[in-house]
Amino acid sequence: DAKTTQPPSMDCAEGRAANLPCNHSTISGNEYVYWYRQIHSQGPQYIIHGLKNNETNEMASLIITEDRKSSTLILPHATLRDTAVYYCIVRGNFGNEKLTFGTGTRL
Amino acid sequence: GAVVSQHPSWVICKSGTSVKIECRSLDFQATTMFWYRQFPKQSLMLMATSNEGSKATYEQGVEKDKFLINHASLTLSTLTVTSAHPEDSSFYICSANGQGAIGTEAFFGQGTRLTVV
């Protein structure tokens, strides 16, 4: 079973920041938070991941709460090309661990 | 970044025939690959974990004799849907985890849409 809960859908105005929340209250100490997105009829695309510190890359920012029970993915300037289903996944980081997908958020 | 390639992108086959789907890691070696299935408007469901040089590990409810997985090299895993039926029509996706310098995130293929008629 997925260890995360996300709202089923969200809307965002083009050019504005999109903030996608995720709850992972049962996350273990050695588990990372990963975000992927899936554009229609394509394979999922990696966005970002983090353990406990906030992370930023060219695609997005990841804000993880201090207790690590929730996180927010921020797309700073959303465009139509960001329309996708966004998946928040918790996973260990030992190389061969599988990803268990929840239902995701349709943005 | 690392690339995982799936082939074919789509396939139509007749009921009762078998279909093979290939998953290749193009610029890195993958000792473990994963196969997912996705029905319309649903999330990805893990079918099996493919291990190079050994037997695949199947998730509960997935028939190993129907979905044959072979991982003969560090860059290729294949999924064969045997005696396909219309209910096997789905979007099949593979992934491989990176190692070392390329990072440990999962890299996904573009998916294969199987239609059984």
GROMACS .gro file of C-alpha atoms in nm:
model
  224
    1ASP     CA    1   0.000   0.000   0.000
    2ALA     CA    2   0.106   0.355  -0.071
    3LYS     CA    3   0.220   0.539   0.238
    4THR     CA    4   0.113   0.879   0.112
    5THR     CA    5  -0.211   1.071   0.072
    6GLN     CA    6  -0.265   1.348  -0.180
    7PRO     CA    7  -0.565   1.551  -0.295
    8PRO     CA    8  -0.709   1.396  -0.611
    9SER     CA    9  -0.696   1.718  -0.811
   10MET     CA   10  -0.588   2.080  -0.799
   11ASP     CA   11  -0.615   2.379  -1.028
   12CYS     CA   12  -0.354   2.644  -1.084
   13ALA     CA   13  -0.347   2.959  -1.294
   14GLU     CA   14  -0.079   2.966  -1.559
   15GLY     CA   15   0.222   3.161  -1.447
   16ARG     CA   16   0.141   3.121  -1.081
   17ALA     CA   17   0.308   2.887  -0.833
   18ALA     CA   18   0.151   2.544  -0.793
   19ASN     CA   19   0.177   2.402  -0.440
   20LEU     CA   20   0.102   2.032  -0.420
   21PRO     CA   21   0.068   1.885  -0.071
   22CYS     CA   22   0.142   1.532   0.043
   23ASN     CA   23   0.091   1.359   0.375
   24HIS     CA   24   0.326   1.079   0.478
   25SER     CA   25   0.273   1.051   0.850
   26THR     CA   26   0.417   0.697   0.877
   27ILE     CA   27   0.744   0.772   0.701
   28SER     CA   28   1.044   0.594   0.848
   29GLY     CA   29   1.366   0.764   0.943
   30ASN     CA   30   1.558   0.627   0.646
   31GLU     CA   31   1.290   0.688   0.386
   32TYR     CA   32   1.308   0.967   0.133
   33VAL     CA   33   1.022   1.163  -0.021
   34TYR     CA   34   1.019   1.135  -0.401
   35TRP     CA   35   0.803   1.325  -0.647
   36TYR     CA   36   0.726   1.208  -0.998
   37ARG     CA   37   0.480   1.328  -1.255
   38GLN     CA   38   0.308   1.149  -1.540
   39ILE     CA   39   0.191   1.330  -1.845
   40HIS     CA   40  -0.087   1.149  -2.026
   41SER     CA   41   0.019   0.820  -2.188
   42GLN     CA   42   0.385   0.860  -2.095
   43GLY     CA   43   0.610   0.702  -1.836
   44PRO     CA   44   0.656   0.888  -1.507
   45GLN     CA   45   0.918   1.160  -1.494
   46TYR     CA   46   1.139   1.220  -1.191
   47ILE     CA   47   1.105   1.566  -1.039
   48ILE     CA   48   1.285   1.586  -0.707
   49HIS     CA   49   1.350   1.401  -0.383
   50GLY     CA   50   1.461   1.482  -0.030
   51LEU     CA   51   1.517   1.336   0.315
   52LYS     CA   52   1.460   1.619   0.560
   53ASN     CA   53   1.609   1.934   0.419
   54ASN     CA   54   1.430   2.147   0.164
   55GLU     CA   55   1.549   2.085  -0.189
   56THR     CA   56   1.542   2.287  -0.509
   57ASN     CA   57   1.632   2.203  -0.866
   58GLU     CA   58   1.556   2.343  -1.207
   59MET     CA   59   1.208   2.193  -1.207
   60ALA     CA   60   1.072   2.246  -0.859
   61SER     CA   61   1.123   2.298  -0.488
   62LEU     CA   62   1.045   2.047  -0.218
   63ILE     CA   63   0.952   2.163   0.128
   64ILE     CA   64   0.950   1.895   0.400
   65THR     CA   65   0.808   1.972   0.742
   66GLU     CA   66   1.035   1.940   1.041
   67ASP     CA   67   0.852   1.631   1.167
   68ARG     CA   68   0.872   1.487   0.812
   69LYS     CA   69   0.505   1.392   0.818
   70SER     CA   70   0.417   1.604   0.519
   71SER     CA   71   0.573   1.783   0.227
   72THR     CA   72   0.486   2.027  -0.048
   73LEU     CA   73   0.605   2.029  -0.405
   74ILE     CA   74   0.626   2.376  -0.550
   75LEU     CA   75   0.628   2.447  -0.922
   76PRO     CA   76   0.726   2.814  -0.921
   77HIS     CA   77   0.570   2.923  -1.248
   78ALA     CA   78   0.323   2.665  -1.371
   79THR     CA   79   0.250   2.641  -1.743
   80LEU     CA   80   0.015   2.429  -1.950
   81ARG     CA   81   0.301   2.185  -2.003
   82ASP     CA   82   0.294   2.110  -1.631
   83THR     CA   83  -0.051   1.953  -1.665
   84ALA     CA   84   0.002   1.602  -1.532
   85VAL     CA   85  -0.065   1.364  -1.245
   86TYR     CA   86   0.186   1.426  -0.967
   87TYR     CA   87   0.285   1.137  -0.741
   88CYS     CA   88   0.440   1.169  -0.399
   89ILE     CA   89   0.620   0.849  -0.292
   90VAL     CA   90   0.824   0.750   0.011
   91ARG     CA   91   1.108   0.510  -0.048
   92GLY     CA   92   1.433   0.396   0.099
   93ASN     CA   93   1.742   0.503  -0.089
   94PHE     CA   94   1.942   0.185  -0.111
   95GLY     CA   95   1.934   0.152  -0.488
   96ASN     CA   96   1.704  -0.144  -0.552
   97GLU     CA   97   1.394  -0.035  -0.374
   98LYS     CA   98   1.064  -0.032  -0.555
   99LEU     CA   99   0.824   0.259  -0.586
  100THR     CA  100   0.467   0.217  -0.467
  101PHE     CA  101   0.238   0.465  -0.637
  102GLY     CA  102  -0.067   0.615  -0.472
  103THR     CA  103  -0.345   0.787  -0.659
  104GLY     CA  104  -0.158   1.114  -0.711
  105THR     CA  105  -0.284   1.467  -0.772
  106ARG     CA  106  -0.410   1.569  -1.112
  107LEU     CA  107  -0.291   1.923  -1.176
  108GLY     CA  108   2.020   1.211  -1.757
  109ALA     CA  109   1.986   0.834  -1.757
  110VAL     CA  110   1.754   0.687  -2.018
  111VAL     CA  111   1.534   0.382  -2.012
  112SER     CA  112   1.389   0.277  -2.344
  113GLN     CA  113   1.087   0.053  -2.401
  114HIS     CA  114   0.993  -0.120  -2.721
  115PRO     CA  115   0.743  -0.128  -2.877
  116SER     CA  116   0.553   0.188  -2.782
  117TRP     CA  117   0.228   0.024  -2.879
  118VAL     CA  118   0.117  -0.316  -3.000
  119ILE     CA  119  -0.207  -0.477  -3.109
  120CYS     CA  120  -0.233  -0.853  -3.095
  121LYS     CA  121  -0.494  -1.122  -3.132
  122SER     CA  122  -0.634  -1.312  -2.836
  123GLY     CA  123  -0.429  -1.619  -2.757
  124THR     CA  124  -0.102  -1.487  -2.893
  125SER     CA  125   0.202  -1.379  -2.695
  126VAL     CA  126   0.363  -1.037  -2.689
  127LYS     CA  127   0.714  -0.946  -2.579
  128ILE     CA  128   0.801  -0.602  -2.443
  129GLU     CA  129   1.163  -0.493  -2.407
  130CYS     CA  130   1.306  -0.256  -2.151
  131ARG     CA  131   1.661  -0.130  -2.193
  132SER     CA  132   1.878   0.094  -1.979
  133LEU     CA  133   2.071   0.285  -2.243
  134ASP     CA  134   2.355   0.446  -2.054
  135PHE     CA  135   2.375   0.264  -1.724
  136GLN     CA  136   2.360  -0.085  -1.587
  137ALA     CA  137   2.058  -0.198  -1.394
  138THR     CA  138   2.071  -0.509  -1.181
  139THR     CA  139   1.708  -0.454  -1.093
  140MET     CA  140   1.422  -0.341  -1.312
  141PHE     CA  141   1.056  -0.308  -1.230
  142TRP     CA  142   0.744  -0.375  -1.437
  143TYR     CA  143   0.422  -0.184  -1.381
  144ARG     CA  144   0.077  -0.201  -1.532
  145GLN     CA  145  -0.163   0.091  -1.555
  146PHE     CA  146  -0.529   0.074  -1.648
  147PRO     CA  147  -0.712   0.386  -1.771
  148LYS     CA  148  -0.758   0.655  -1.507
  149GLN     CA  149  -0.575   0.445  -1.249
  150SER     CA  150  -0.235   0.461  -1.087
  151LEU     CA  151   0.063   0.243  -1.167
  152MET     CA  152   0.053  -0.101  -1.010
  153LEU     CA  153   0.378  -0.287  -0.958
  154MET     CA  154   0.368  -0.630  -1.122
  155ALA     CA  155   0.713  -0.768  -1.060
  156THR     CA  156   1.074  -0.696  -0.980
  157SER     CA  157   1.317  -0.821  -1.241
  158ASN     CA  158   1.658  -0.930  -1.114
  159GLU     CA  159   1.951  -0.980  -1.348
  160GLY     CA  160   2.061  -1.341  -1.354
  161SER     CA  161   1.788  -1.469  -1.125
  162LYS     CA  162   1.415  -1.523  -1.109
  163ALA     CA  163   1.179  -1.230  -1.097
  164THR     CA  164   0.981  -1.152  -0.785
  165TYR     CA  165   0.610  -1.115  -0.852
  166GLU     CA  166   0.361  -0.910  -0.656
  167GLN     CA  167   0.065  -1.082  -0.500
  168GLY     CA  168  -0.204  -1.163  -0.754
  169VAL     CA  169   0.023  -1.144  -1.059
  170GLU     CA  170   0.044  -1.474  -1.249
  171LYS     CA  171   0.409  -1.555  -1.309
  172ASP     CA  172   0.327  -1.810  -1.578
  173LYS     CA  173   0.130  -1.551  -1.772
  174PHE     CA  174   0.372  -1.262  -1.737
  175LEU     CA  175   0.714  -1.407  -1.809
  176ILE     CA  176   1.007  -1.190  -1.715
  177ASN     CA  177   1.363  -1.241  -1.831
  178HIS     CA  178   1.654  -1.023  -1.723
  179ALA     CA  179   1.947  -1.179  -1.904
  180SER     CA  180   2.182  -0.881  -1.901
  181LEU     CA  181   2.249  -0.569  -1.701
  182THR     CA  182   2.080  -0.353  -1.962
  183LEU     CA  183   1.782  -0.557  -2.079
  184SER     CA  184   1.469  -0.696  -1.921
  185THR     CA  185   1.179  -0.841  -2.116
  186LEU     CA  186   0.816  -0.896  -2.024
  187THR     CA  187   0.623  -1.153  -2.226
  188VAL     CA  188   0.246  -1.156  -2.196
  189THR     CA  189   0.154  -1.512  -2.285
  190SER     CA  190  -0.182  -1.618  -2.428
  191ALA     CA  191  -0.302  -1.261  -2.417
  192HIS     CA  192  -0.670  -1.184  -2.364
  193PRO     CA  193  -0.860  -0.856  -2.395
  194GLU     CA  194  -0.845  -0.804  -2.018
  195ASP     CA  195  -0.465  -0.787  -2.050
  196SER     CA  196  -0.502  -0.470  -2.256
  197SER     CA  197  -0.322  -0.205  -2.056
  198PHE     CA  198  -0.030   0.037  -2.042
  199TYR     CA  199   0.286  -0.146  -1.935
  200ILE     CA  200   0.577   0.055  -1.797
  201CYS     CA  201   0.924  -0.048  -1.687
  202SER     CA  202   1.172   0.131  -1.467
  203ALA     CA  203   1.529   0.092  -1.351
  204ASN     CA  204   1.697   0.247  -1.051
  205GLY     CA  205   2.011   0.443  -1.105
  206GLN     CA  206   2.333   0.379  -0.923
  207GLY     CA  207   2.626   0.586  -0.818
  208ALA     CA  208   2.689   0.912  -0.997
  209ILE     CA  209   2.362   0.919  -1.189
  210GLY     CA  210   2.162   0.910  -0.870
  211THR     CA  211   1.938   0.644  -0.721
  212GLU     CA  212   1.606   0.765  -0.848
  213ALA     CA  213   1.398   0.544  -1.073
  214PHE     CA  214   1.409   0.609  -1.445
  215PHE     CA  215   1.104   0.507  -1.642
  216GLY     CA  216   1.053   0.390  -1.994
  217GLN     CA  217   0.798   0.560  -2.213
  218GLY     CA  218   0.552   0.277  -2.172
  219THR     CA  219   0.394   0.021  -2.404
  220ARG     CA  220   0.025   0.028  -2.481
  221LEU     CA  221  -0.101  -0.324  -2.540
  222THR     CA  222  -0.437  -0.380  -2.705
  223VAL     CA  223  -0.562  -0.737  -2.732
  224VAL     CA  224  -0.842  -0.791  -2.983
   0.00000   0.00000   0.00000
